């Protein structure tokens, strides 16, 4: 169990969570492929291809090259999509598709971190239009996600901000600077070797359902290795939980997008590192009762 509430005389802290295979059991973006097909955004061939990509992702994770190919494919696939239509489809199918695949262990950690006074931040390579409603569903305080370029209400197929690898770590450092987080006392959770920079950025890194590369690194660095394997609907684990309505999720997605865009503009104006500027220009074994590292008071 995590410790008690934060000592407010100390700097603030946060828990940073990767999303896919860390908080939820599948790829968040690929999970919506059938809904996008039913909404007329993709054809049957694209549905089959995304289903295969989901299988590969679940079977062994995705290394850098696979992630790059997936990025290129999804960028081209969404070219010309109406942004508002995407947000509405995600909001309308969120409960059906995402709620059942949220790991019980991850949801418990989110609750425990909140109870300890820490912010919860979702940091995901998936697109903001998908991640922000999921973050709202989970009760996350903030979301960092990939953003596509939008012109006249449609995606151009180009990437404005890619939340991947070192860029995730950079975003965490920027948030720490703006929100006053003490990263040495913060937590992070991920399944992928590509997220080592994010895990290295905090004092309490955790490998969740790790791929081979991350498991090897976690053992070498003596990082806790957690196993999440109990997907459960939030209402089933907390029957009294009042889930957000679909209409509320549509509004939340729009508001969240606006807020996050403003946040990115602030970050860009505050500190443009050469790597981030150049890239923007181009485009988790948790067993029951396993104690987590003690809280730092």
mmCIF file of C-alpha atoms in Angstrom:
data_model
loop_
_atom_site.group_PDB
_atom_site.id
_atom_site.type_symbol
_atom_site.label_atom_id
_atom_site.label_comp_id
_atom_site.label_asym_id
_atom_site.label_seq_id
_atom_site.Cartn_x
_atom_site.Cartn_y
_atom_site.Cartn_z
ATOM 1 C CA UNK A 1 0.000 0.000 0.000
ATOM 2 C CA UNK A 2 1.038 3.542 -0.618
ATOM 3 C CA UNK A 3 1.663 5.860 2.292
ATOM 4 C CA UNK A 4 -0.621 8.490 3.777
ATOM 5 C CA UNK A 5 -1.383 11.919 2.455
ATOM 6 C CA UNK A 6 1.365 14.137 1.130
ATOM 7 C CA UNK A 7 3.167 16.498 3.475
ATOM 8 C CA UNK A 8 2.170 19.818 1.937
ATOM 9 C CA UNK A 9 5.272 21.523 3.313
ATOM 10 C CA UNK A 10 7.213 19.482 0.710
ATOM 11 C CA UNK A 11 7.104 19.895 -3.080
ATOM 12 C CA UNK A 12 4.176 18.268 -4.873
ATOM 13 C CA UNK A 13 4.410 14.811 -6.390
ATOM 14 C CA UNK A 14 2.706 12.867 -9.166
ATOM 15 C CA UNK A 15 2.290 9.365 -10.572
ATOM 16 C CA UNK A 16 2.842 9.049 -14.315
ATOM 17 C CA UNK A 17 1.127 6.174 -16.119
ATOM 18 C CA UNK A 18 1.649 4.887 -19.621
ATOM 19 C CA UNK A 19 -1.749 3.818 -20.962
ATOM 20 C CA UNK A 20 -1.676 0.823 -23.299
ATOM 21 C CA UNK A 21 -0.948 -2.520 -21.529
ATOM 22 C CA UNK A 22 -0.272 -0.561 -18.341
ATOM 23 C CA UNK A 23 -3.656 0.898 -17.412
ATOM 24 C CA UNK A 24 -5.725 -0.855 -20.079
ATOM 25 C CA UNK A 25 -5.207 -4.327 -21.542
ATOM 26 C CA UNK A 26 -5.005 -3.328 -25.219
ATOM 27 C CA UNK A 27 -3.911 -0.585 -27.544
ATOM 28 C CA UNK A 28 -6.272 2.332 -26.971
ATOM 29 C CA UNK A 29 -6.147 3.581 -30.548
ATOM 30 C CA UNK A 30 -6.496 0.190 -32.246
ATOM 31 C CA UNK A 31 -9.406 -0.757 -29.965
ATOM 32 C CA UNK A 32 -11.593 1.823 -31.693
ATOM 33 C CA UNK A 33 -11.022 0.499 -35.231
ATOM 34 C CA UNK A 34 -14.425 -1.217 -35.460
ATOM 35 C CA UNK A 35 -16.166 1.930 -34.241
ATOM 36 C CA UNK A 36 -14.292 4.004 -36.799
ATOM 37 C CA UNK A 37 -15.357 1.518 -39.483
ATOM 38 C CA UNK A 38 -19.000 1.740 -38.420
ATOM 39 C CA UNK A 39 -18.695 5.517 -38.501
ATOM 40 C CA UNK A 40 -17.451 5.388 -42.085
ATOM 41 C CA UNK A 41 -13.916 6.553 -41.330
ATOM 42 C CA UNK A 42 -12.084 3.389 -42.403
ATOM 43 C CA UNK A 43 -12.774 0.430 -44.699
ATOM 44 C CA UNK A 44 -12.863 -3.295 -43.950
ATOM 45 C CA UNK A 45 -9.266 -3.776 -45.046
ATOM 46 C CA UNK A 46 -8.116 -1.182 -42.529
ATOM 47 C CA UNK A 47 -10.118 -2.940 -39.792
ATOM 48 C CA UNK A 48 -8.330 -6.216 -40.556
ATOM 49 C CA UNK A 49 -4.952 -4.510 -40.607
ATOM 50 C CA UNK A 50 -5.526 -2.804 -37.263
ATOM 51 C CA UNK A 51 -6.750 -6.104 -35.810
ATOM 52 C CA UNK A 52 -3.448 -7.697 -36.878
ATOM 53 C CA UNK A 53 -1.519 -4.784 -35.401
ATOM 54 C CA UNK A 54 -3.430 -5.258 -32.133
ATOM 55 C CA UNK A 55 -2.478 -8.958 -32.133
ATOM 56 C CA UNK A 56 1.216 -8.155 -32.661
ATOM 57 C CA UNK A 57 1.070 -5.507 -29.948
ATOM 58 C CA UNK A 58 -0.534 -7.871 -27.440
ATOM 59 C CA UNK A 59 1.714 -10.819 -28.344
ATOM 60 C CA UNK A 60 5.017 -9.135 -27.654
ATOM 61 C CA UNK A 61 4.697 -5.412 -27.416
ATOM 62 C CA UNK A 62 6.247 -3.177 -30.021
ATOM 63 C CA UNK A 63 9.850 -2.134 -30.424
ATOM 64 C CA UNK A 64 10.992 1.177 -31.856
ATOM 65 C CA UNK A 65 10.774 0.106 -35.508
ATOM 66 C CA UNK A 66 7.299 -1.390 -35.073
ATOM 67 C CA UNK A 67 6.119 1.738 -33.288
ATOM 68 C CA UNK A 68 7.476 3.872 -36.105
ATOM 69 C CA UNK A 69 5.673 1.817 -38.755
ATOM 70 C CA UNK A 70 2.470 2.002 -36.715
ATOM 71 C CA UNK A 71 2.862 5.756 -36.368
ATOM 72 C CA UNK A 72 3.266 6.191 -40.110
ATOM 73 C CA UNK A 73 0.305 3.922 -40.866
ATOM 74 C CA UNK A 74 -2.055 5.598 -38.404
ATOM 75 C CA UNK A 75 -0.987 9.067 -39.506
ATOM 76 C CA UNK A 76 -1.814 8.270 -43.113
ATOM 77 C CA UNK A 77 -5.014 6.472 -42.120
ATOM 78 C CA UNK A 78 -6.518 9.425 -40.274
ATOM 79 C CA UNK A 79 -5.763 11.986 -42.981
ATOM 80 C CA UNK A 80 -8.996 13.796 -43.794
ATOM 81 C CA UNK A 81 -10.930 12.549 -40.758
ATOM 82 C CA UNK A 82 -13.309 15.052 -39.168
ATOM 83 C CA UNK A 83 -11.977 15.730 -35.669
ATOM 84 C CA UNK A 84 -15.379 16.290 -34.059
ATOM 85 C CA UNK A 85 -16.702 13.047 -35.545
ATOM 86 C CA UNK A 86 -13.748 11.153 -34.064
ATOM 87 C CA UNK A 87 -14.390 12.681 -30.629
ATOM 88 C CA UNK A 88 -18.090 11.779 -30.805
ATOM 89 C CA UNK A 89 -17.368 8.166 -31.836
ATOM 90 C CA UNK A 90 -14.870 7.781 -28.983
ATOM 91 C CA UNK A 91 -17.315 9.267 -26.462
ATOM 92 C CA UNK A 92 -20.212 7.094 -27.660
ATOM 93 C CA UNK A 93 -18.236 3.815 -27.505
ATOM 94 C CA UNK A 94 -15.872 4.536 -24.596
ATOM 95 C CA UNK A 95 -17.882 2.624 -21.971
ATOM 96 C CA UNK A 96 -18.371 -0.364 -24.269
ATOM 97 C CA UNK A 97 -14.773 -0.653 -25.455
ATOM 98 C CA UNK A 98 -12.493 0.790 -22.769
ATOM 99 C CA UNK A 99 -14.276 0.326 -19.429
ATOM 100 C CA UNK A 100 -14.110 -3.522 -19.610
ATOM 101 C CA UNK A 101 -10.348 -3.569 -20.285
ATOM 102 C CA UNK A 102 -9.153 -1.288 -17.468
ATOM 103 C CA UNK A 103 -6.855 -3.215 -15.152
ATOM 104 C CA UNK A 104 -8.243 -3.474 -11.620
ATOM 105 C CA UNK A 105 -4.697 -3.187 -10.269
ATOM 106 C CA UNK A 106 -4.086 0.011 -12.204
ATOM 107 C CA UNK A 107 -7.376 1.561 -11.102
ATOM 108 C CA UNK A 108 -6.470 0.742 -7.486
ATOM 109 C CA UNK A 109 -3.093 2.438 -7.899
ATOM 110 C CA UNK A 110 -4.755 5.543 -9.325
ATOM 111 C CA UNK A 111 -7.042 5.669 -6.291
ATOM 112 C CA UNK A 112 -4.142 5.137 -3.867
ATOM 113 C CA UNK A 113 -2.019 7.847 -5.435
ATOM 114 C CA UNK A 114 -4.924 10.270 -5.291
ATOM 115 C CA UNK A 115 -5.567 9.321 -1.661
ATOM 116 C CA UNK A 116 -1.896 10.083 -0.947
ATOM 117 C CA UNK A 117 -2.320 13.537 -2.455
ATOM 118 C CA UNK A 118 -0.450 12.894 -5.690
ATOM 119 C CA UNK A 119 -1.589 14.014 -9.109
ATOM 120 C CA UNK A 120 -2.190 11.270 -11.668
ATOM 121 C CA UNK A 121 -0.931 11.921 -15.186
ATOM 122 C CA UNK A 122 -1.550 9.678 -18.208
ATOM 123 C CA UNK A 123 1.363 9.820 -20.659
ATOM 124 C CA UNK A 124 0.508 8.016 -23.885
ATOM 125 C CA UNK A 125 1.720 7.751 -27.465
ATOM 126 C CA UNK A 126 -1.890 7.360 -28.601
ATOM 127 C CA UNK A 127 -3.768 10.352 -29.947
ATOM 128 C CA UNK A 128 -5.216 12.996 -27.678
ATOM 129 C CA UNK A 129 -8.746 12.515 -29.033
ATOM 130 C CA UNK A 130 -8.632 8.959 -27.639
ATOM 131 C CA UNK A 131 -6.481 9.467 -24.534
ATOM 132 C CA UNK A 132 -8.205 12.528 -23.063
ATOM 133 C CA UNK A 133 -11.659 10.866 -22.652
ATOM 134 C CA UNK A 134 -9.954 7.767 -21.178
ATOM 135 C CA UNK A 135 -8.087 9.994 -18.760
ATOM 136 C CA UNK A 136 -11.359 11.663 -17.791
ATOM 137 C CA UNK A 137 -12.933 8.231 -17.273
ATOM 138 C CA UNK A 138 -10.055 7.214 -14.983
ATOM 139 C CA UNK A 139 -10.089 10.476 -13.062
ATOM 140 C CA UNK A 140 -6.593 11.505 -14.196
ATOM 141 C CA UNK A 141 -5.541 15.049 -13.397
ATOM 142 C CA UNK A 142 -3.600 15.589 -16.611
ATOM 143 C CA UNK A 143 -2.938 13.930 -19.935
ATOM 144 C CA UNK A 144 0.063 14.006 -22.242
ATOM 145 C CA UNK A 145 -0.686 12.491 -25.663
ATOM 146 C CA UNK A 146 0.240 12.646 -29.314
ATOM 147 C CA UNK A 147 -1.371 15.458 -31.278
ATOM 148 C CA UNK A 148 -2.123 15.552 -34.971
ATOM 149 C CA UNK A 149 -2.127 18.702 -37.057
ATOM 150 C CA UNK A 150 -5.694 19.928 -37.653
ATOM 151 C CA UNK A 151 -6.774 22.266 -40.428
ATOM 152 C CA UNK A 152 -10.384 23.299 -41.077
ATOM 153 C CA UNK A 153 -11.599 20.734 -38.568
ATOM 154 C CA UNK A 154 -9.893 17.713 -40.174
ATOM 155 C CA UNK A 155 -6.615 15.857 -39.580
ATOM 156 C CA UNK A 156 -3.934 16.579 -42.162
ATOM 157 C CA UNK A 157 -2.091 13.318 -41.421
ATOM 158 C CA UNK A 158 0.911 15.184 -40.036
ATOM 159 C CA UNK A 159 2.017 15.013 -36.391
ATOM 160 C CA UNK A 160 2.289 18.193 -34.341
ATOM 161 C CA UNK A 161 3.596 16.544 -31.154
ATOM 162 C CA UNK A 162 4.679 12.905 -30.759
ATOM 163 C CA UNK A 163 4.532 11.645 -27.153
ATOM 164 C CA UNK A 164 7.059 8.850 -27.530
ATOM 165 C CA UNK A 165 10.321 7.762 -25.916
ATOM 166 C CA UNK A 166 12.488 10.694 -24.800
ATOM 167 C CA UNK A 167 9.684 13.132 -25.589
ATOM 168 C CA UNK A 168 7.612 11.601 -22.786
ATOM 169 C CA UNK A 169 10.441 12.229 -20.345
ATOM 170 C CA UNK A 170 10.764 15.790 -21.603
ATOM 171 C CA UNK A 171 7.030 16.375 -21.072
ATOM 172 C CA UNK A 172 7.303 15.029 -17.512
ATOM 173 C CA UNK A 173 10.155 17.390 -16.756
ATOM 174 C CA UNK A 174 8.213 20.308 -18.194
ATOM 175 C CA UNK A 175 5.189 19.417 -16.050
ATOM 176 C CA UNK A 176 7.412 19.081 -12.995
ATOM 177 C CA UNK A 177 8.764 22.567 -13.621
ATOM 178 C CA UNK A 178 5.322 24.121 -14.143
ATOM 179 C CA UNK A 179 3.471 22.215 -11.396
ATOM 180 C CA UNK A 180 6.242 22.045 -8.800
ATOM 181 C CA UNK A 181 6.600 18.246 -8.781
ATOM 182 C CA UNK A 182 9.624 16.752 -7.017
ATOM 183 C CA UNK A 183 10.521 14.064 -9.554
ATOM 184 C CA UNK A 184 12.745 12.239 -7.049
ATOM 185 C CA UNK A 185 9.567 11.501 -5.054
ATOM 186 C CA UNK A 186 7.336 10.807 -8.085
ATOM 187 C CA UNK A 187 6.216 7.434 -9.489
ATOM 188 C CA UNK A 188 6.037 6.109 -13.039
ATOM 189 C CA UNK A 189 4.571 2.964 -14.600
ATOM 190 C CA UNK A 190 5.046 1.471 -18.073
ATOM 191 C CA UNK A 191 5.193 -1.815 -19.981
ATOM 192 C CA UNK A 192 7.559 -0.809 -22.765
ATOM 193 C CA UNK A 193 11.331 -0.586 -23.140
ATOM 194 C CA UNK A 194 10.739 2.556 -25.186
ATOM 195 C CA UNK A 195 9.561 4.257 -21.983
ATOM 196 C CA UNK A 196 12.853 3.836 -20.114
ATOM 197 C CA UNK A 197 13.517 7.594 -20.372
ATOM 198 C CA UNK A 198 10.173 8.273 -18.648
ATOM 199 C CA UNK A 199 10.916 5.725 -15.922
ATOM 200 C CA UNK A 200 14.422 7.108 -15.420
ATOM 201 C CA UNK A 201 12.971 10.581 -14.861
ATOM 202 C CA UNK A 202 11.352 9.677 -11.515
ATOM 203 C CA UNK A 203 12.513 8.311 -8.194
ATOM 204 C CA UNK A 204 10.064 5.392 -8.136
ATOM 205 C CA UNK A 205 9.921 3.652 -11.550
ATOM 206 C CA UNK A 206 7.830 0.506 -12.010
ATOM 207 C CA UNK A 207 7.738 -1.968 -14.906
ATOM 208 C CA UNK A 208 4.188 -3.209 -15.528
ATOM 209 C CA UNK A 209 3.625 -6.299 -17.697
ATOM 210 C CA UNK A 210 7.051 -5.523 -19.193
ATOM 211 C CA UNK A 211 8.217 -6.547 -22.615
ATOM 212 C CA UNK A 212 11.538 -8.421 -22.802
ATOM 213 C CA UNK A 213 13.662 -5.330 -23.061
ATOM 214 C CA UNK A 214 12.074 -3.548 -20.140
ATOM 215 C CA UNK A 215 12.071 -6.676 -17.975
ATOM 216 C CA UNK A 216 15.805 -7.068 -18.566
ATOM 217 C CA UNK A 217 16.413 -3.418 -17.658
ATOM 218 C CA UNK A 218 14.130 -3.581 -14.615
ATOM 219 C CA UNK A 219 15.984 -6.618 -13.227
ATOM 220 C CA UNK A 220 19.365 -4.987 -13.868
ATOM 221 C CA UNK A 221 18.277 -1.748 -12.196
ATOM 222 C CA UNK A 222 16.315 -3.416 -9.372
ATOM 223 C CA UNK A 223 13.063 -1.738 -10.424
ATOM 224 C CA UNK A 224 9.820 -3.322 -9.134
ATOM 225 C CA UNK A 225 8.155 -5.545 -11.747
ATOM 226 C CA UNK A 226 4.363 -5.625 -11.511
ATOM 227 C CA UNK A 227 1.888 -7.948 -13.216
ATOM 228 C CA UNK A 228 -1.572 -6.564 -13.990
ATOM 229 C CA UNK A 229 -3.966 -9.244 -15.227
ATOM 230 C CA UNK A 230 -7.449 -8.458 -13.922
ATOM 231 C CA UNK A 231 -9.372 -6.254 -16.355
ATOM 232 C CA UNK A 232 -12.629 -5.200 -14.715
ATOM 233 C CA UNK A 233 -15.350 -2.647 -15.295
ATOM 234 C CA UNK A 234 -15.055 0.313 -12.965
ATOM 235 C CA UNK A 235 -18.700 -0.067 -11.903
ATOM 236 C CA UNK A 236 -18.049 -3.685 -10.928
ATOM 237 C CA UNK A 237 -15.176 -2.758 -8.645
ATOM 238 C CA UNK A 238 -16.995 0.288 -7.222
ATOM 239 C CA UNK A 239 -20.756 -0.254 -7.678
ATOM 240 C CA UNK A 240 -21.583 3.197 -6.325
ATOM 241 C CA UNK A 241 -19.279 4.892 -8.810
ATOM 242 C CA UNK A 242 -21.106 7.404 -10.926
ATOM 243 C CA UNK A 243 -19.733 7.045 -14.430
ATOM 244 C CA UNK A 244 -19.601 10.114 -16.677
ATOM 245 C CA UNK A 245 -22.401 10.332 -19.218
ATOM 246 C CA UNK A 246 -21.587 10.042 -22.899
ATOM 247 C CA UNK A 247 -22.594 13.635 -23.508
ATOM 248 C CA UNK A 248 -20.341 14.721 -20.667
ATOM 249 C CA UNK A 249 -17.462 12.806 -22.239
ATOM 250 C CA UNK A 250 -17.991 14.582 -25.552
ATOM 251 C CA UNK A 251 -17.813 17.916 -23.776
ATOM 252 C CA UNK A 252 -14.851 16.759 -21.687
ATOM 253 C CA UNK A 253 -12.983 15.676 -24.813
ATOM 254 C CA UNK A 254 -13.484 19.059 -26.427
ATOM 255 C CA UNK A 255 -12.563 20.985 -23.292
ATOM 256 C CA UNK A 256 -9.613 18.710 -22.617
ATOM 257 C CA UNK A 257 -8.337 19.194 -26.143
ATOM 258 C CA UNK A 258 -8.510 22.953 -25.801
ATOM 259 C CA UNK A 259 -6.810 22.914 -22.404
ATOM 260 C CA UNK A 260 -4.056 20.577 -23.549
ATOM 261 C CA UNK A 261 -3.446 22.636 -26.671
ATOM 262 C CA UNK A 262 -3.055 25.709 -24.508
ATOM 263 C CA UNK A 263 -0.678 23.767 -22.289
ATOM 264 C CA UNK A 264 1.442 22.731 -25.244
ATOM 265 C CA UNK A 265 1.595 26.311 -26.458
ATOM 266 C CA UNK A 266 2.815 27.360 -22.982
ATOM 267 C CA UNK A 267 5.414 24.607 -22.984
ATOM 268 C CA UNK A 268 6.603 25.554 -26.433
ATOM 269 C CA UNK A 269 6.946 29.188 -25.466
ATOM 270 C CA UNK A 270 8.602 28.394 -22.146
ATOM 271 C CA UNK A 271 11.294 26.015 -23.275
ATOM 272 C CA UNK A 272 11.973 24.649 -26.739
ATOM 273 C CA UNK A 273 14.700 22.041 -26.658
ATOM 274 C CA UNK A 274 16.405 21.431 -30.021
ATOM 275 C CA UNK A 275 15.234 17.811 -30.173
ATOM 276 C CA UNK A 276 11.619 18.581 -29.317
ATOM 277 C CA UNK A 277 11.486 21.574 -31.658
ATOM 278 C CA UNK A 278 12.951 19.579 -34.524
ATOM 279 C CA UNK A 279 10.538 16.692 -33.964
ATOM 280 C CA UNK A 280 7.528 18.980 -33.694
ATOM 281 C CA UNK A 281 8.572 20.619 -36.856
ATOM 282 C CA UNK A 282 8.630 17.244 -38.634
ATOM 283 C CA UNK A 283 5.716 16.184 -37.672
ATOM 284 C CA UNK A 284 4.368 -2.477 -15.945
ATOM 285 C CA UNK A 285 4.467 -8.684 -11.208
ATOM 286 C CA UNK A 286 1.829 -6.891 -8.930
ATOM 287 C CA UNK A 287 0.773 -9.684 -6.695
ATOM 288 C CA UNK A 288 -1.934 -9.184 -4.042
ATOM 289 C CA UNK A 289 -0.351 -7.576 -1.037
ATOM 290 C CA UNK A 290 2.949 -6.680 -2.772
ATOM 291 C CA UNK A 291 4.171 -3.521 -1.000
ATOM 292 C CA UNK A 292 5.114 -0.550 -3.101
ATOM 293 C CA UNK A 293 8.094 1.621 -2.147
ATOM 294 C CA UNK A 294 7.366 3.636 1.003
ATOM 295 C CA UNK A 295 6.222 7.207 0.624
ATOM 296 C CA UNK A 296 8.830 9.866 0.945
ATOM 297 C CA UNK A 297 7.814 12.354 3.623
#
